[in-house]
Amino acid sequence: MSIQLQATKKQDPPDEETPRIGVFICHCGANIAGFVNVEEAAKYASSLPDVAFVQKNLYTCSETGLREIKTAIKEHKLNRVLVASCTPRTHEPLFKSTCQEAGLNRYLFELVNIREQCSWVHMQDPVRATEKAKQLIRMGVARVALLEPRQEITVEVTRKALVIGGGVAGISAALSIAASNIPVILVEREKELGGLLRDVNKLYPTLGAASELVDEHVKKLQKAPLIKVMTRAKVLNVSGFIGNYKVQIDSAGEQIEDTVGVIVVATGARIMIPNGMYGYDGKNVVMQTELERRLKDGSFSARSVVMIQCVGARVPEREYCSRICCMTAIKNAILIRETYPETEIFVVYRDIQTFGTLYEEDYRRARELGVGFLRYGLAKLPAVDEGGVTVYDELLGKNVRIPYELLVLSAPLVAPEGVTELSKMLKVPLDANGFYLEAHAKLRPVEFATDGVYLCGCARWPCDIGDAVYQGRGSAARALIPLRKGKVYAEPLYAEVNPNVCRDCRRCVESCPYSAITTVEETVHGYQRTVSKVNPVLCKGCGACSVLCPTGAIGMKHYDNTLIMAMIGKAF
Amino acid sequence: MAACSDHPNIECLTYSAVREVSGNAGDFTVTVAKRPRYINESLCTGCGECTEKCPGKVPDEFNLGLAKRKSIFFHFAQAVPRIPVIDPTACLMLTKGKCGVCQKKCGAGAIDFKQTEQLVKARVGTIVVATGFDIYDASLATEYGFGRIKNVLSSLQYERLISASGPSGGHLNKPSDGKPAHKIAYVLCVGSRDITSNNYCSALCCMYAAKDAMLAREHDAGSESFVFYTDTRCSGKGFWQYFEKARSEYGVNFIRGRVSRITEDHSGNPVMWYEDTKQRRAKTLTADMVILANAIVPAFGTDKLAAMLGIELDKFGFIATNSFSPTDTNRDGIFVAGCVGGPRDIAEAVAHASAAAARAAETVTREAAVPAIGNRG
Amino acid sequence: MTTETTPPVETTTLDPGFKHEVSNQPGGENLKVCFACGVCTAGCPVSEIDPSYNPRRIIRMILLGMRERVLSSDAIWLCAMCYTCYAHCPQNVKFTNIMSVLRNMAEREGFVKPEFVKLIGNVDDLSQRVRRRMVLSVLKNKESMKEVDVKKLLADAAKEEG
């Protein structure tokens, strides 16, 4: 793996000058000055080593305050700046930019929080609040004196994407990326595109034909010259990182290699085959997909149908609801009652999942059409015999035997074959059920923690068509950020391995949530050794590796032990 | 919020409303009215000193009336931008022409009582509507006594109560007497799955009720939680497992039965009348506090905004979208994100918003003349 | 009606056409849309004094086709026709109207004799009259409000009305 970084080398000459630190202490109106004696703190600051200039501001963050910082940097030849004010969350970026505008490297800035962490919490005790503020400033000065200038890391991004999976989610992602004039390779394992939709007859809630929707998507693909579709294809190998993934793909026996900037995982799911459950035989006891086939080709003929929901779902072995099965059952029940009004249908369910604005009325429509619903619980599962299902209806409190000519089982979507292999190849995690695990369950649902890899559709979690489309496009939007910029920028706050001390235990590799650490062969003091290496672009500087490293070989740039020890040294 | 306001390509116009929209995909002209904050935004440092001495006392919207705020105030502690606003209906200076304490207190000289509404025109290539939702006014469901029985609260009021930074410091105290509530009931489907109000499922309530009940148990291990439901809607990622955790690890009682009505007993405790449909018995349960899971309903003004944009509403009043292209409205170049198109949880709203961004990017890429963002005409 | 687990209901006793039959009669139109939330039972004044009376469960039995059991049950005559369930139902099932349908069917199909229906009519009529008298008697003592012997009032009222 070669890392081509544009500006990792320190461009600035080593800073050998004596530190000349400017300290700016904010009153924040009365927020700080009301409880901390700013005058006293300022006098104290000027007594500290290397401090060349001290100024009090009514509001350091105001235009006046910022101007004062810039002027002081120039007039007093300051080469380090410390601001004592509020939380870094509010104004640190602003102060850093101000330093930069005055010609100072933005990493030669430090902020100490004397508001949230001092004046606001010690309002009752102004004397000790002032002492604490002085302590915090003293520690900050010790740290800022040792800071080194740093440069942001920039990586070129190959403007091409790989989308794995040609179902509706993958197609949607590919179309959205290509719409920004970026080439896409779309890899599909089967010989046809369309994924799970190919086994569907009609779609809920519109009752339009699934084949039409697939055709519509495929037609759009054909009109998108930037998308290269590869069917009967498989990803063989992936190496590299965001911006520069080397991928190896086998397409119907022909192997190709290419470089892409990002990868979208849209590998979908498959429906669990309920072998050995409820007398499943594929003839009189079938899956919903088989029912759909019979409805499509007109071979459906049963006069009584029973559907059992949650077959193998929401059970200890598979602790999840598969999201689409209730609406699939309701859709098929409506179709049957409308086309074959003599056929009686009962749906045996646990909780009906008709969430949102689109589906609740379909549930009502099914009931209006006379579809019966019986509620069972995990404690008493339905029992199937030749021609009948005996259900303990919780809401009636009785066992009821419902005759059937056709028994339809609603089995859940499960992870398809090959997910483990692909997840290892991409270095992205799976959850307990074999679905891909996103970076954040709420705030980053369609991307992985690893930069440059995205996910959508049933690969993430069972979902319906509308979900798959917006997730596909959503993952495309996330992927388009580096693709459209053509570059990725990373803060130079990353872990670094000292190869002399690394003993290749690989705890760091396992601990890294961003897959930023790999092992490499390196010559250390003339010996060929395997040591850990951090990819500075992927590393987020979280420090998990550094904590686990038994030999102290990994340190965090900008937060290394020297800096922290210097602060601790001045703490008491 | 901070990431959005700090982004170099994003210009945030807060406290503003769209007044007029003209043009088509690729070149819309939008007139936005910036309401007067009575604060000079470029001078204000957000220190908040002005709010300290203000003599005003008005019900706090953010805390849903559970606390008071000043006439000059921040909508909530983390509000972006951190600039206060003066409530012109409550401020003594603006209503009676006297006071001006905030002006005297402001070290930055940012208070400006003469500020007026500003009209801003922007030319944009595409529009994303993300105006969110309101919650159903539970007092319309008269059988539940909201607004009449003190210890019947809405789910959002509960969120404020259980929040450590909320008006009660995170303690679940009964509004009637300020004493801690130990027995708390959560009533689902208030104003939803009901053809007399909204015959749709509000999609989020089952999950947040489970969360709320777990939070109450974490807050007070001796408390009891009861959730009244009809069907648990648990199809999102990890949701069913979460329910099982609430049931088995947290001991939350889930009762299948829709509450028929809530009355008040002699000591001011709410009494729920319901059928435990799994035991097939009509029962009552007396709780210290009842939390109503009000439905997600279209935000006030969604209809007007839609009319201005020339886009259609669905039969419930949310913005209509295509089932298989759920970010698209009936107009080219105008997209929706989040609950304005119907109830969605956070993860769904985030992915949905990214999808809307992808569609918007497609539009601006396709249209040759892409006006610069924020280019004011 | 009891709630204990009983052996499977025989297929032959289930009549899938029953629900269609009920819903095809005026008043029964909305029968099938019930989603069994229990609001009807929760608000029912009869269920309150007789827990075995359960409107939601009666709907369930109709939907399952338990024709004989429903039409021959005492439950359909217990309804006070107060319309509370009707008012509260979130799906507008109109259970009170369904009760009327069931009573008519029971009579038509000979589950009860016409005289029985007439008797029930008398009971309804009498109980309304008795209630009116009792309320008026209580109102007479509105000021003093003490020592109102409801049972005695009831006996007197019933005698007079009878």
JSON list of C-alpha atoms in Angstrom, two decimals, chain A residues 28-31 58-59 61-63 91 115 120 175-176 179-181 203-206 213 314-315 318-321 323 349-358 360-361 363-364 375 378 392-397 431 435-438 441-446 460-462 465-467 469-471 473-474 476-478 484, chain B residues 2 6-7 42-43 45-49 52 82 105-108 193 195 199-203 229-241 244 256 275 277-280 314-316 318 321 323-328 341-352 354-359 361-362 364-366:
[
{"chain": "A", "resi": 28, "resn": "CYS", "atom": "CA", "xyz": [-17.01, 37.40, 28.14]},
{"chain": "A", "resi": 29, "resn": "GLY", "atom": "CA", "xyz": [-18.91, 40.35, 29.50]},
{"chain": "A", "resi": 30, "resn": "ALA", "atom": "CA", "xyz": [-19.61, 39.31, 33.06]},
{"chain": "A", "resi": 31, "resn": "ASN", "atom": "CA", "xyz": [-19.72, 35.61, 32.25]},
{"chain": "A", "resi": 58, "resn": "LEU", "atom": "CA", "xyz": [-14.20, 42.33, 26.69]},
{"chain": "A", "resi": 59, "resn": "TYR", "atom": "CA", "xyz": [-15.06, 39.71, 24.07]},
{"chain": "A", "resi": 61, "resn": "CYS", "atom": "CA", "xyz": [-14.44, 36.60, 19.76]},
{"chain": "A", "resi": 62, "resn": "SER", "atom": "CA", "xyz": [-15.78, 40.00, 18.70]},
{"chain": "A", "resi": 63, "resn": "GLU", "atom": "CA", "xyz": [-14.37, 41.77, 15.68]},
{"chain": "A", "resi": 91, "resn": "HIS", "atom": "CA", "xyz": [-14.83, 29.68, 18.75]},
{"chain": "A", "resi": 115, "resn": "ARG", "atom": "CA", "xyz": [-15.96, 29.74, 31.31]},
{"chain": "A", "resi": 120, "resn": "TRP", "atom": "CA", "xyz": [-19.76, 29.03, 35.41]},
{"chain": "A", "resi": 175, "resn": "LEU", "atom": "CA", "xyz": [-27.31, 6.80, -11.24]},
{"chain": "A", "resi": 176, "resn": "SER", "atom": "CA", "xyz": [-26.90, 9.57, -8.68]},
{"chain": "A", "resi": 179, "resn": "ALA", "atom": "CA", "xyz": [-25.39, 12.33, -12.71]},
{"chain": "A", "resi": 180, "resn": "SER", "atom": "CA", "xyz": [-22.46, 14.35, -11.36]},
{"chain": "A", "resi": 181, "resn": "ASN", "atom": "CA", "xyz": [-20.44, 13.28, -14.40]},
{"chain": "A", "resi": 203, "resn": "LEU", "atom": "CA", "xyz": [-45.42, -3.57, -5.66]},
{"chain": "A", "resi": 204, "resn": "TYR", "atom": "CA", "xyz": [-47.02, -2.10, -2.59]},
{"chain": "A", "resi": 205, "resn": "PRO", "atom": "CA", "xyz": [-48.49, 0.46, -2.11]},
{"chain": "A", "resi": 206, "resn": "THR", "atom": "CA", "xyz": [-49.17, 1.22, -5.80]},
{"chain": "A", "resi": 213, "resn": "LEU", "atom": "CA", "xyz": [-39.92, -0.58, -12.10]},
{"chain": "A", "resi": 314, "resn": "ARG", "atom": "CA", "xyz": [-38.33, -11.86, 16.03]},
{"chain": "A", "resi": 315, "resn": "VAL", "atom": "CA", "xyz": [-37.18, -15.11, 17.61]},
{"chain": "A", "resi": 318, "resn": "ARG", "atom": "CA", "xyz": [-33.00, -13.84, 14.71]},
{"chain": "A", "resi": 319, "resn": "GLU", "atom": "CA", "xyz": [-33.77, -10.96, 16.99]},
{"chain": "A", "resi": 320, "resn": "TYR", "atom": "CA", "xyz": [-35.21, -8.61, 14.44]},
{"chain": "A", "resi": 321, "resn": "CYS", "atom": "CA", "xyz": [-38.27, -7.62, 12.47]},
{"chain": "A", "resi": 323, "resn": "ARG", "atom": "CA", "xyz": [-39.79, -4.78, 7.97]},
{"chain": "A", "resi": 349, "resn": "TYR", "atom": "CA", "xyz": [-49.42, -12.25, 12.85]},
{"chain": "A", "resi": 350, "resn": "ARG", "atom": "CA", "xyz": [-47.68, -10.91, 15.94]},
{"chain": "A", "resi": 351, "resn": "ASP", "atom": "CA", "xyz": [-47.66, -7.15, 15.37]},
{"chain": "A", "resi": 352, "resn": "ILE", "atom": "CA", "xyz": [-48.73, -5.58, 12.09]},
{"chain": "A", "resi": 353, "resn": "GLN", "atom": "CA", "xyz": [-46.00, -3.31, 10.72]},
{"chain": "A", "resi": 354, "resn": "THR", "atom": "CA", "xyz": [-47.84, -0.73, 8.65]},
{"chain": "A", "resi": 355, "resn": "PHE", "atom": "CA", "xyz": [-45.82, 2.27, 9.73]},
{"chain": "A", "resi": 356, "resn": "GLY", "atom": "CA", "xyz": [-45.93, 5.78, 8.31]},
{"chain": "A", "resi": 357, "resn": "THR", "atom": "CA", "xyz": [-48.48, 7.47, 6.10]},
{"chain": "A", "resi": 358, "resn": "LEU", "atom": "CA", "xyz": [-48.39, 5.04, 3.20]},
{"chain": "A", "resi": 360, "resn": "GLU", "atom": "CA", "xyz": [-51.86, 2.00, 7.53]},
{"chain": "A", "resi": 361, "resn": "GLU", "atom": "CA", "xyz": [-54.66, 2.51, 5.02]},
{"chain": "A", "resi": 363, "resn": "TYR", "atom": "CA", "xyz": [-54.03, -2.54, 6.33]},
{"chain": "A", "resi": 364, "resn": "ARG", "atom": "CA", "xyz": [-57.52, -1.10, 6.68]},
{"chain": "A", "resi": 375, "resn": "ARG", "atom": "CA", "xyz": [-52.65, -12.60, 16.69]},
{"chain": "A", "resi": 378, "resn": "LEU", "atom": "CA", "xyz": [-44.03, -16.57, 20.81]},
{"chain": "A", "resi": 392, "resn": "TYR", "atom": "CA", "xyz": [-53.96, -19.74, 19.76]},
{"chain": "A", "resi": 393, "resn": "ASP", "atom": "CA", "xyz": [-55.48, -16.31, 19.16]},
{"chain": "A", "resi": 394, "resn": "GLU", "atom": "CA", "xyz": [-54.29, -14.20, 22.06]},
{"chain": "A", "resi": 395, "resn": "LEU", "atom": "CA", "xyz": [-57.05, -11.71, 21.56]},
{"chain": "A", "resi": 396, "resn": "LEU", "atom": "CA", "xyz": [-59.78, -14.36, 21.62]},
{"chain": "A", "resi": 397, "resn": "GLY", "atom": "CA", "xyz": [-58.13, -16.58, 24.19]},
{"chain": "A", "resi": 431, "resn": "ASP", "atom": "CA", "xyz": [-23.70, -6.54, 13.03]},
{"chain": "A", "resi": 435, "resn": "PHE", "atom": "CA", "xyz": [-26.01, -6.88, 8.10]},
{"chain": "A", "resi": 436, "resn": "TYR", "atom": "CA", "xyz": [-23.40, -4.18, 7.54]},
{"chain": "A", "resi": 437, "resn": "LEU", "atom": "CA", "xyz": [-22.81, -1.86, 10.46]},
{"chain": "A", "resi": 438, "resn": "GLU", "atom": "CA", "xyz": [-22.95, 1.83, 9.68]},
{"chain": "A", "resi": 441, "resn": "ALA", "atom": "CA", "xyz": [-26.96, 4.37, 13.93]},
{"chain": "A", "resi": 442, "resn": "LYS", "atom": "CA", "xyz": [-28.61, 7.77, 13.81]},
{"chain": "A", "resi": 443, "resn": "LEU", "atom": "CA", "xyz": [-26.35, 10.43, 12.36]},
{"chain": "A", "resi": 444, "resn": "ARG", "atom": "CA", "xyz": [-24.34, 8.50, 9.76]},
{"chain": "A", "resi": 445, "resn": "PRO", "atom": "CA", "xyz": [-26.68, 5.79, 8.53]},
{"chain": "A", "resi": 446, "resn": "VAL", "atom": "CA", "xyz": [-25.40, 5.31, 4.97]},
{"chain": "A", "resi": 460, "resn": "ARG", "atom": "CA", "xyz": [-27.71, -2.34, 5.84]},
{"chain": "A", "resi": 461, "resn": "TRP", "atom": "CA", "xyz": [-31.09, -3.62, 7.03]},
{"chain": "A", "resi": 462, "resn": "PRO", "atom": "CA", "xyz": [-34.27, -5.03, 5.47]},
{"chain": "A", "resi": 465, "resn": "ILE", "atom": "CA", "xyz": [-38.19, -0.02, -2.41]},
{"chain": "A", "resi": 466, "resn": "GLY", "atom": "CA", "xyz": [-38.73, 3.58, -1.35]},
{"chain": "A", "resi": 467, "resn": "ASP", "atom": "CA", "xyz": [-36.18, 3.09, 1.44]},
{"chain": "A", "resi": 469, "resn": "VAL", "atom": "CA", "xyz": [-33.98, 4.30, -3.41]},
{"chain": "A", "resi": 470, "resn": "TYR", "atom": "CA", "xyz": [-33.44, 7.08, -0.91]},
{"chain": "A", "resi": 471, "resn": "GLN", "atom": "CA", "xyz": [-30.66, 5.21, 0.85]},
{"chain": "A", "resi": 473, "resn": "ARG", "atom": "CA", "xyz": [-29.13, 8.20, -3.38]},
{"chain": "A", "resi": 474, "resn": "GLY", "atom": "CA", "xyz": [-28.19, 9.17, 0.18]},
{"chain": "A", "resi": 476, "resn": "ALA", "atom": "CA", "xyz": [-24.28, 8.57, -3.34]},
{"chain": "A", "resi": 477, "resn": "ALA", "atom": "CA", "xyz": [-24.55, 12.06, -1.83]},
{"chain": "A", "resi": 478, "resn": "ARG", "atom": "CA", "xyz": [-22.07, 11.12, 0.86]},
{"chain": "A", "resi": 484, "resn": "ARG", "atom": "CA", "xyz": [-16.74, 16.16, -6.49]},
{"chain": "B", "resi": 2, "resn": "ALA", "atom": "CA", "xyz": [-22.78, 24.09, 14.18]},
{"chain": "B", "resi": 6, "resn": "ASP", "atom": "CA", "xyz": [-19.80, 26.89, 9.84]},
{"chain": "B", "resi": 7, "resn": "HIS", "atom": "CA", "xyz": [-19.81, 25.36, 6.35]},
{"chain": "B", "resi": 42, "resn": "SER", "atom": "CA", "xyz": [-22.60, 41.25, 13.41]},
{"chain": "B", "resi": 43, "resn": "LEU", "atom": "CA", "xyz": [-21.98, 42.96, 16.76]},
{"chain": "B", "resi": 45, "resn": "THR", "atom": "CA", "xyz": [-21.01, 38.00, 20.73]},
{"chain": "B", "resi": 46, "resn": "GLY", "atom": "CA", "xyz": [-23.62, 35.68, 22.20]},
{"chain": "B", "resi": 47, "resn": "CYS", "atom": "CA", "xyz": [-22.50, 36.27, 25.79]},
{"chain": "B", "resi": 48, "resn": "GLY", "atom": "CA", "xyz": [-26.10, 36.28, 27.02]},
{"chain": "B", "resi": 49, "resn": "GLU", "atom": "CA", "xyz": [-25.73, 39.09, 29.56]},
{"chain": "B", "resi": 52, "resn": "GLU", "atom": "CA", "xyz": [-29.92, 37.99, 32.66]},
{"chain": "B", "resi": 82, "resn": "ARG", "atom": "CA", "xyz": [-25.79, 32.01, 19.35]},
{"chain": "B", "resi": 105, "resn": "LYS", "atom": "CA", "xyz": [-26.23, 45.73, 29.71]},
{"chain": "B", "resi": 106, "resn": "CYS", "atom": "CA", "xyz": [-24.95, 44.92, 26.24]},
{"chain": "B", "resi": 107, "resn": "GLY", "atom": "CA", "xyz": [-21.22, 45.65, 26.14]},
{"chain": "B", "resi": 108, "resn": "ALA", "atom": "CA", "xyz": [-21.12, 45.16, 22.40]},
{"chain": "B", "resi": 193, "resn": "ARG", "atom": "CA", "xyz": [-54.29, 5.14, 13.64]},
{"chain": "B", "resi": 195, "resn": "ILE", "atom": "CA", "xyz": [-59.91, 7.68, 11.20]},
{"chain": "B", "resi": 199, "resn": "ASN", "atom": "CA", "xyz": [-55.49, 7.29, 9.97]},
{"chain": "B", "resi": 200, "resn": "TYR", "atom": "CA", "xyz": [-51.76, 6.74, 9.64]},
{"chain": "B", "resi": 201, "resn": "CYS", "atom": "CA", "xyz": [-49.10, 5.41, 11.92]},
{"chain": "B", "resi": 202, "resn": "SER", "atom": "CA", "xyz": [-46.85, 8.05, 13.36]},
{"chain": "B", "resi": 203, "resn": "ALA", "atom": "CA", "xyz": [-43.93, 5.62, 13.10]},
{"chain": "B", "resi": 229, "resn": "TYR", "atom": "CA", "xyz": [-49.90, -0.13, 22.57]},
{"chain": "B", "resi": 230, "resn": "THR", "atom": "CA", "xyz": [-51.90, -1.75, 19.78]},
{"chain": "B", "resi": 231, "resn": "ASP", "atom": "CA", "xyz": [-49.12, -3.07, 17.52]},
{"chain": "B", "resi": 232, "resn": "THR", "atom": "CA", "xyz": [-45.46, -2.48, 18.33]},
{"chain": "B", "resi": 233, "resn": "ARG", "atom": "CA", "xyz": [-43.91, -0.87, 15.27]},
{"chain": "B", "resi": 234, "resn": "CYS", "atom": "CA", "xyz": [-40.38, -2.13, 15.45]},
{"chain": "B", "resi": 235, "resn": "SER", "atom": "CA", "xyz": [-39.13, -2.62, 11.90]},
{"chain": "B", "resi": 236, "resn": "GLY", "atom": "CA", "xyz": [-36.15, -0.27, 12.02]},
{"chain": "B", "resi": 237, "resn": "LYS", "atom": "CA", "xyz": [-32.60, -1.40, 12.59]},
{"chain": "B", "resi": 238, "resn": "GLY", "atom": "CA", "xyz": [-32.19, -2.95, 16.02]},
{"chain": "B", "resi": 239, "resn": "PHE", "atom": "CA", "xyz": [-35.66, -1.84, 17.12]},
{"chain": "B", "resi": 240, "resn": "TRP", "atom": "CA", "xyz": [-37.19, -5.15, 18.13]},
{"chain": "B", "resi": 241, "resn": "GLN", "atom": "CA", "xyz": [-34.11, -6.02, 20.13]},
{"chain": "B", "resi": 244, "resn": "GLU", "atom": "CA", "xyz": [-37.00, -6.88, 24.17]},
{"chain": "B", "resi": 256, "resn": "ARG", "atom": "CA", "xyz": [-51.76, -4.42, 24.50]},
{"chain": "B", "resi": 275, "resn": "GLU", "atom": "CA", "xyz": [-58.83, -3.39, 27.95]},
{"chain": "B", "resi": 277, "resn": "THR", "atom": "CA", "xyz": [-56.63, -7.43, 25.17]},
{"chain": "B", "resi": 278, "resn": "LYS", "atom": "CA", "xyz": [-54.30, -10.32, 25.91]},
{"chain": "B", "resi": 279, "resn": "GLN", "atom": "CA", "xyz": [-56.10, -10.97, 29.19]},
{"chain": "B", "resi": 280, "resn": "ARG", "atom": "CA", "xyz": [-59.38, -9.92, 27.61]},
{"chain": "B", "resi": 314, "resn": "ASP", "atom": "CA", "xyz": [-50.89, 14.17, 0.24]},
{"chain": "B", "resi": 315, "resn": "LYS", "atom": "CA", "xyz": [-54.29, 13.54, 1.78]},
{"chain": "B", "resi": 316, "resn": "PHE", "atom": "CA", "xyz": [-52.91, 14.01, 5.29]},
{"chain": "B", "resi": 318, "resn": "PHE", "atom": "CA", "xyz": [-47.71, 16.26, 4.27]},
{"chain": "B", "resi": 321, "resn": "THR", "atom": "CA", "xyz": [-43.84, 12.35, -2.82]},
{"chain": "B", "resi": 323, "resn": "SER", "atom": "CA", "xyz": [-43.52, 6.10, -3.28]},
{"chain": "B", "resi": 324, "resn": "PHE", "atom": "CA", "xyz": [-40.50, 4.89, -5.22]},
{"chain": "B", "resi": 325, "resn": "SER", "atom": "CA", "xyz": [-38.67, 8.19, -5.30]},
{"chain": "B", "resi": 326, "resn": "PRO", "atom": "CA", "xyz": [-39.50, 9.48, -1.86]},
{"chain": "B", "resi": 327, "resn": "THR", "atom": "CA", "xyz": [-37.54, 12.74, -2.09]},
{"chain": "B", "resi": 328, "resn": "ASP", "atom": "CA", "xyz": [-39.25, 13.99, -5.23]},
{"chain": "B", "resi": 341, "resn": "GLY", "atom": "CA", "xyz": [-43.02, 14.28, 3.66]},
{"chain": "B", "resi": 342, "resn": "GLY", "atom": "CA", "xyz": [-44.35, 12.09, 6.50]},
{"chain": "B", "resi": 343, "resn": "PRO", "atom": "CA", "xyz": [-43.10, 10.69, 9.83]},
{"chain": "B", "resi": 344, "resn": "ARG", "atom": "CA", "xyz": [-39.49, 9.43, 9.83]},
{"chain": "B", "resi": 345, "resn": "ASP", "atom": "CA", "xyz": [-37.02, 8.68, 12.59]},
{"chain": "B", "resi": 346, "resn": "ILE", "atom": "CA", "xyz": [-33.62, 10.36, 12.84]},
{"chain": "B", "resi": 347, "resn": "ALA", "atom": "CA", "xyz": [-31.61, 7.80, 10.86]},
{"chain": "B", "resi": 348, "resn": "GLU", "atom": "CA", "xyz": [-34.22, 7.76, 8.12]},
{"chain": "B", "resi": 349, "resn": "ALA", "atom": "CA", "xyz": [-34.42, 11.54, 8.06]},
{"chain": "B", "resi": 350, "resn": "VAL", "atom": "CA", "xyz": [-30.62, 11.82, 7.76]},
{"chain": "B", "resi": 351, "resn": "ALA", "atom": "CA", "xyz": [-30.39, 9.33, 4.89]},
{"chain": "B", "resi": 352, "resn": "HIS", "atom": "CA", "xyz": [-33.46, 10.89, 3.28]},
{"chain": "B", "resi": 354, "resn": "SER", "atom": "CA", "xyz": [-28.70, 13.04, 1.88]},
{"chain": "B", "resi": 355, "resn": "ALA", "atom": "CA", "xyz": [-30.85, 11.62, -0.90]},
{"chain": "B", "resi": 356, "resn": "ALA", "atom": "CA", "xyz": [-32.53, 15.01, -1.33]},
{"chain": "B", "resi": 357, "resn": "ALA", "atom": "CA", "xyz": [-29.06, 16.54, -1.54]},
{"chain": "B", "resi": 358, "resn": "ALA", "atom": "CA", "xyz": [-28.13, 14.02, -4.25]},
{"chain": "B", "resi": 359, "resn": "ARG", "atom": "CA", "xyz": [-31.25, 14.95, -6.23]},
{"chain": "B", "resi": 361, "resn": "ALA", "atom": "CA", "xyz": [-26.93, 18.09, -6.97]},
{"chain": "B", "resi": 362, "resn": "GLU", "atom": "CA", "xyz": [-28.28, 16.27, -10.04]},
{"chain": "B", "resi": 364, "resn": "VAL", "atom": "CA", "xyz": [-27.69, 21.88, -10.51]},
{"chain": "B", "resi": 365, "resn": "THR", "atom": "CA", "xyz": [-25.25, 19.71, -12.46]},
{"chain": "B", "resi": 366, "resn": "ARG", "atom": "CA", "xyz": [-27.79, 19.19, -15.22]}
]
